[in-house]
XYZ file of C-alpha atoms in Angstrom:
417
model
C 128.694 159.317 34.516
C 130.793 161.883 32.715
C 132.128 159.075 30.520
C 128.597 157.967 29.614
C 127.712 161.524 28.619
C 130.737 161.638 26.342
C 129.566 158.702 24.180
C 126.648 160.586 22.523
C 128.904 163.568 21.810
C 131.497 161.273 20.233
C 128.814 159.570 18.104
C 127.452 162.922 16.930
C 130.882 164.166 15.853
C 132.246 160.943 14.331
C 129.141 159.180 13.060
C 130.120 156.001 14.942
C 127.501 154.347 17.131
C 128.083 152.307 20.268
C 127.079 148.628 20.082
C 125.974 147.753 23.603
C 125.821 144.019 22.849
C 129.583 144.037 22.170
C 130.600 146.391 24.991
C 131.718 145.326 28.470
C 132.494 147.502 31.461
C 135.147 146.631 34.051
C 135.216 147.640 37.709
C 137.933 147.742 40.319
C 137.509 148.510 44.009
C 133.905 149.745 43.738
C 131.015 148.947 46.117
C 128.403 146.532 44.791
C 125.589 149.130 44.857
C 127.649 151.583 42.756
C 128.429 148.898 40.175
C 124.754 147.904 39.993
C 123.694 151.527 39.404
C 126.258 152.013 36.611
C 125.217 148.782 34.881
C 121.555 149.766 35.082
C 122.145 153.242 33.641
C 124.587 152.185 30.899
C 122.978 148.861 29.902
C 126.512 147.469 29.487
C 127.583 143.972 30.469
C 129.951 143.453 33.380
C 133.267 142.118 32.063
C 135.851 140.021 33.845
C 139.635 139.955 33.495
C 141.494 138.713 31.572
C 139.958 139.604 28.198
C 141.410 139.915 24.702
C 141.865 143.206 22.882
C 143.201 143.075 19.299
C 144.189 139.477 19.950
C 146.278 140.249 23.053
C 145.238 139.144 26.584
C 144.653 142.120 28.908
C 145.070 141.430 32.603
C 146.052 143.247 35.786
C 147.929 140.159 36.996
C 150.718 137.978 35.669
C 149.805 136.244 32.421
C 149.628 132.470 32.693
C 150.856 129.930 30.132
C 147.248 129.107 29.278
C 146.446 132.752 28.469
C 149.478 132.946 26.156
C 148.833 129.597 24.474
C 147.252 131.400 21.515
C 150.712 132.566 20.522
C 152.193 129.063 20.309
C 149.063 127.792 18.547
C 149.563 130.323 15.738
C 153.185 129.226 15.278
C 152.224 125.529 15.218
C 149.462 126.255 12.685
C 151.999 127.918 10.390
C 154.337 124.917 10.559
C 151.541 122.454 9.835
C 150.496 124.462 6.791
C 154.037 123.886 5.444
C 154.032 120.197 6.357
C 153.504 118.879 2.834
C 156.469 120.789 1.403
C 159.907 119.206 1.092
C 162.133 121.939 2.483
C 165.891 121.863 2.900
C 167.571 122.996 6.106
C 168.259 126.349 4.440
C 164.598 126.713 3.452
C 163.453 126.026 7.005
C 166.021 128.501 8.323
C 164.532 131.245 6.133
C 161.039 130.480 7.456
C 162.246 130.445 11.075
C 163.961 133.830 10.673
C 161.323 135.547 8.545
C 158.053 134.062 9.869
C 158.161 132.044 13.089
C 160.368 134.329 15.196
C 158.407 137.406 14.098
C 154.937 136.114 15.031
C 155.623 136.795 18.694
C 156.913 140.338 18.020
C 153.446 141.933 18.258
C 152.957 140.523 21.764
C 156.579 141.118 22.751
C 156.140 144.839 21.987
C 153.490 145.059 24.717
C 154.642 142.963 27.673
C 157.331 140.549 28.842
C 156.175 137.117 27.706
C 156.443 134.387 30.401
C 159.587 132.253 30.227
C 157.546 129.080 29.841
C 156.005 130.367 26.613
C 159.359 131.600 25.284
C 160.907 128.184 25.973
C 158.005 126.554 24.140
C 158.482 128.821 21.102
C 162.218 128.059 21.083
C 161.417 124.342 21.217
C 158.955 124.585 18.313
C 161.408 126.561 16.133
C 164.252 124.167 16.955
C 162.139 121.111 16.100
C 161.016 122.650 12.809
C 164.555 123.590 11.777
C 165.990 120.116 12.289
C 163.023 117.857 11.512
C 160.395 119.951 9.685
C 157.826 119.282 12.423
C 156.568 121.229 15.439
C 157.113 118.304 17.834
C 160.360 116.610 18.833
C 161.377 114.036 16.213
C 165.186 113.923 16.322
C 168.107 115.343 18.259
C 169.413 118.613 16.735
C 172.866 118.586 15.158
C 173.804 121.923 16.755
C 172.634 123.272 20.105
C 170.085 126.089 19.969
C 172.293 128.595 21.780
C 174.834 128.382 18.934
C 172.072 128.714 16.320
C 170.878 131.911 18.025
C 174.195 133.721 17.620
C 174.950 136.019 14.657
C 176.377 134.463 11.500
C 179.684 136.271 11.881
C 180.078 134.595 15.301
C 179.441 131.086 13.990
C 175.654 130.879 14.348
C 172.646 131.045 12.037
C 171.507 134.563 12.910
C 168.323 133.404 14.657
C 167.237 135.883 17.317
C 167.368 134.939 20.975
C 163.676 135.584 21.652
C 164.015 136.270 25.378
C 166.654 138.931 24.805
C 164.745 140.329 21.814
C 161.646 140.633 24.014
C 163.637 142.685 26.549
C 165.080 144.855 23.779
C 161.558 145.578 22.502
C 160.449 146.637 25.972
C 163.609 148.703 26.289
C 161.955 151.437 24.213
C 159.559 152.132 27.126
C 162.434 152.527 29.556
C 164.171 154.772 27.007
C 161.088 156.990 26.756
C 161.166 157.438 30.518
C 164.927 158.033 30.639
C 164.766 160.554 27.760
C 161.554 162.107 29.168
C 159.678 161.702 25.876
C 156.474 163.695 25.503
C 154.065 160.726 25.445
C 150.737 160.394 27.234
C 151.909 157.078 28.730
C 155.076 158.698 30.078
C 153.037 161.474 31.687
C 150.699 158.947 33.290
C 153.592 156.828 34.648
C 155.303 159.909 36.052
C 152.092 160.947 37.797
C 151.089 157.524 39.153
C 154.418 155.781 39.857
C 157.398 158.070 39.484
C 156.035 161.100 41.338
C 158.658 163.164 39.430
C 161.448 161.123 41.045
C 164.811 160.096 39.532
C 164.306 157.347 36.933
C 167.780 155.810 37.336
C 167.350 155.222 41.086
C 163.670 154.292 40.965
C 162.538 150.903 42.325
C 159.102 149.399 41.813
C 156.817 149.346 44.905
C 155.565 145.974 46.142
C 151.913 146.764 45.407
C 152.385 147.792 41.745
C 151.203 145.778 38.760
C 153.115 142.801 37.375
C 153.638 144.579 34.040
C 155.227 147.613 35.707
C 157.542 145.390 37.753
C 158.737 143.704 34.540
C 159.399 147.062 32.867
C 161.507 148.094 35.867
C 163.309 144.750 35.637
C 164.144 145.495 31.992
C 165.237 149.012 32.990
C 167.931 147.553 35.239
C 169.374 145.646 32.243
C 169.780 148.883 30.256
C 170.628 151.211 33.137
C 174.345 151.462 32.342
C 173.631 152.326 28.687
C 171.585 155.436 29.560
C 173.953 158.353 30.054
C 171.663 161.156 31.181
C 169.085 161.344 28.412
C 171.396 159.851 25.758
C 171.879 156.290 24.526
C 175.486 155.110 24.987
C 176.559 158.759 25.368
C 175.778 159.420 21.688
C 173.412 161.785 19.933
C 171.413 158.818 18.675
C 168.020 157.544 19.842
C 167.456 154.074 21.215
C 166.702 151.379 18.648
C 165.573 147.822 19.310
C 168.523 146.394 17.380
C 170.981 148.517 19.388
C 169.310 147.361 22.608
C 169.534 143.728 21.505
C 173.233 144.046 20.727
C 173.770 145.673 24.124
C 171.966 143.022 26.156
C 173.349 139.904 24.492
C 176.848 138.561 25.167
C 179.039 139.009 22.063
C 181.392 136.221 21.014
C 184.540 136.032 18.883
C 183.948 136.372 15.145
C 184.841 133.297 13.096
C 187.245 133.596 10.182
C 185.167 131.442 7.817
C 182.147 133.774 7.941
C 183.151 135.417 4.637
C 183.240 132.064 2.865
C 180.173 130.485 4.427
C 177.727 133.358 3.936
C 178.925 134.636 0.576
C 176.035 136.088 -1.477
C 176.879 133.828 -4.439
C 176.469 130.670 -2.367
C 173.409 128.517 -2.896
C 171.714 128.632 0.556
C 171.640 124.849 1.067
C 175.383 124.651 0.381
C 176.063 127.385 2.955
C 174.130 125.440 5.586
C 176.107 122.232 5.014
C 179.390 124.176 4.981
C 178.385 125.830 8.281
C 177.627 122.444 9.873
C 180.907 121.010 8.585
C 182.890 123.891 10.082
C 181.290 123.195 13.454
C 181.926 119.451 12.892
C 178.265 118.615 13.476
C 177.464 116.543 10.397
C 176.376 112.975 11.144
C 179.487 111.249 9.851
C 180.407 107.704 10.859
C 182.968 108.614 13.494
C 180.529 110.941 15.271
C 177.707 108.388 15.085
C 180.000 105.768 16.617
C 180.972 108.130 19.440
C 177.261 108.707 20.092
C 176.853 104.948 20.573
C 174.731 104.219 17.480
C 177.230 102.224 15.429
C 180.679 100.670 15.325
C 181.745 100.898 11.661
C 183.771 104.053 10.920
C 185.276 103.362 7.479
C 184.903 106.173 4.931
C 182.126 105.491 2.394
C 183.928 107.247 -0.468
C 187.454 105.814 -0.343
C 186.808 102.816 1.939
C 190.177 103.561 3.525
C 190.531 105.420 6.797
C 188.207 106.603 9.548
C 185.426 108.891 8.357
C 185.963 112.077 10.340
C 185.191 115.635 9.214
C 188.841 116.301 8.465
C 189.266 113.043 6.556
C 186.063 113.401 4.541
C 186.715 116.932 3.285
C 190.535 117.032 3.084
C 192.253 113.617 3.304
C 189.918 111.253 1.431
C 191.324 110.292 -2.007
C 188.014 111.191 -3.638
C 188.052 114.626 -1.995
C 191.692 115.195 -2.948
C 190.881 114.545 -6.602
C 187.925 116.939 -6.474
C 190.051 119.640 -4.820
C 192.831 119.215 -7.376
C 190.445 119.484 -10.343
C 188.683 122.517 -8.837
C 192.001 124.276 -8.191
C 192.959 123.779 -11.835
C 189.626 125.212 -13.008
C 189.935 128.224 -10.697
C 193.663 128.744 -11.346
C 194.504 128.840 -7.650
C 196.849 126.772 -5.494
C 196.787 126.679 -1.710
C 196.149 124.134 1.076
C 192.353 123.708 1.402
C 192.580 124.012 5.191
C 193.860 127.591 4.859
C 191.274 128.743 2.320
C 189.203 130.745 4.826
C 192.297 132.695 5.886
C 193.195 133.370 2.243
C 189.651 134.507 1.438
C 189.541 136.856 4.439
C 192.816 138.501 3.409
C 191.788 138.757 -0.268
C 195.325 138.684 -1.580
C 195.892 138.418 -5.315
C 192.251 138.336 -6.460
C 189.485 140.857 -7.091
C 186.278 140.933 -5.047
C 184.312 139.148 -7.787
C 186.938 136.419 -8.116
C 187.010 135.852 -4.354
C 183.212 135.539 -4.252
C 183.170 133.045 -7.138
C 186.019 131.010 -5.641
C 184.309 131.024 -2.208
C 181.034 129.843 -3.728
C 182.878 127.009 -5.522
C 184.649 125.890 -2.329
C 181.390 125.922 -0.357
C 179.696 124.055 -3.216
C 182.530 121.499 -3.142
C 181.888 120.768 0.556
C 178.181 120.280 -0.203
C 178.857 118.005 -3.203
C 181.333 115.867 -1.238
C 178.738 115.444 1.498
C 176.074 114.647 -1.105
C 178.383 112.101 -2.830
C 179.088 110.499 0.544
C 175.358 110.053 1.185
C 174.818 108.599 -2.313
C 177.640 106.137 -1.653
C 176.006 105.182 1.657
C 172.542 104.638 0.189
C 173.229 103.426 -3.353
C 176.827 102.140 -3.167
C 177.783 104.423 -6.083
C 180.478 107.125 -6.246
C 180.264 110.039 -8.681
C 183.230 110.889 -10.921
C 185.210 113.844 -9.491
C 185.355 115.733 -12.805
C 181.568 115.555 -13.226
C 181.108 116.744 -9.632
C 183.416 119.748 -10.138
C 181.746 120.614 -13.448
C 178.380 120.704 -11.674
C 179.762 123.027 -8.988
C 181.186 125.546 -11.467
C 178.024 125.462 -13.611
C 175.796 126.138 -10.603
C 177.947 129.056 -9.402
C 178.097 130.678 -12.839
C 174.338 130.244 -13.270
C 173.646 131.831 -9.865
C 175.975 134.731 -10.656
C 174.267 135.364 -14.013
C 170.829 135.395 -12.355
C 171.798 137.747 -9.521
C 174.087 140.175 -11.359
C 173.269 142.266 -14.414
C 176.252 144.617 -14.456
C 178.772 144.527 -17.292
C 181.940 142.577 -16.534
C 185.384 143.997 -16.987
C 187.312 142.331 -19.823
C 189.704 140.512 -17.467
C 186.792 139.188 -15.417
C 184.937 138.097 -18.533
C 187.957 136.138 -19.750
C 188.433 134.584 -16.309
C 184.766 133.551 -16.061
C 184.834 132.087 -19.584
C 187.938 130.046 -18.747
C 186.112 128.402 -15.851
C 184.253 126.301 -18.419
């Protein structure tokens, strides 16, 4: 009754009026006569759980897949709105990273999303990346676990959504460990913690599902909380730091500097990435998958078409590499280029970036020429192919950089052609 008396006072001070036709009241553990009296006095409707508040399902029990289906429906709707566009792999990757994997963030900030829904979201994103559709249309070239590793470790930088969800919830456990002055922290301490030790606390059997999941997340971060500090540093907890803590780091790949150079055209970086992992659908790989028997190289018609042959040993590729080396005034075995680029010996930062972009562009153009030869039985001239690579790199540099070149760099860029 005290709450009902507070509504008129709130309306008088704020000017906001209560709409009884849009207001529900929820009961828990009350006798039927008490509930009937409250409904009669308030004129509110009796609500039932679960209900939606600001688009999020509110429930005292574990959320079912059906209750979370709205999340996957929003992601599918986004993909279908892009269905008429002809997007490259790189274009789809940008949409996966910037749109699809962030739609769930609002929900993931509030509760631990069921594994079934997270697996469904992963499946939708994977299908869109490799086929442009929300449903399964073709087998992916690279497994999703590899795609969800950072670029410097050989992946595509897509977030692992399950681990990102835990990192988002980690801020609640950090508030409790650091004893932040929040109303929610006070309430939890009063209802659950009873002023006990947070590090040794275990959830009681009769607590809510949401609280059990927060305690489950707490166990994942327990070793990182040193007293009231994060990783024994004078720095607060951040979601990105929590994500890096909870995931399993891998060895950094040497070709990361070449593949993800800022001067690269995105679609060329994607093909170069797939070639480094040897996941392009070349003839030898298709034959090993059981979908064909012919393995002869399309470009030179001499030798088995493997990744190594196509990009390094094919006569067509050798001619392209030789012409490009002359244009760039460099000489080294193509297989050791990534090591040379990482060391940066003998060239300035600008020169290394331009050379890297040309090498990545060469891999893309060789792959493109191979596909043209497969479909149209025509092979492009190597000098025309190399000229196109250098022109594209110089054009991209001119569009993305407006600083004045040093004289030696200007001469070097002009000599490229």
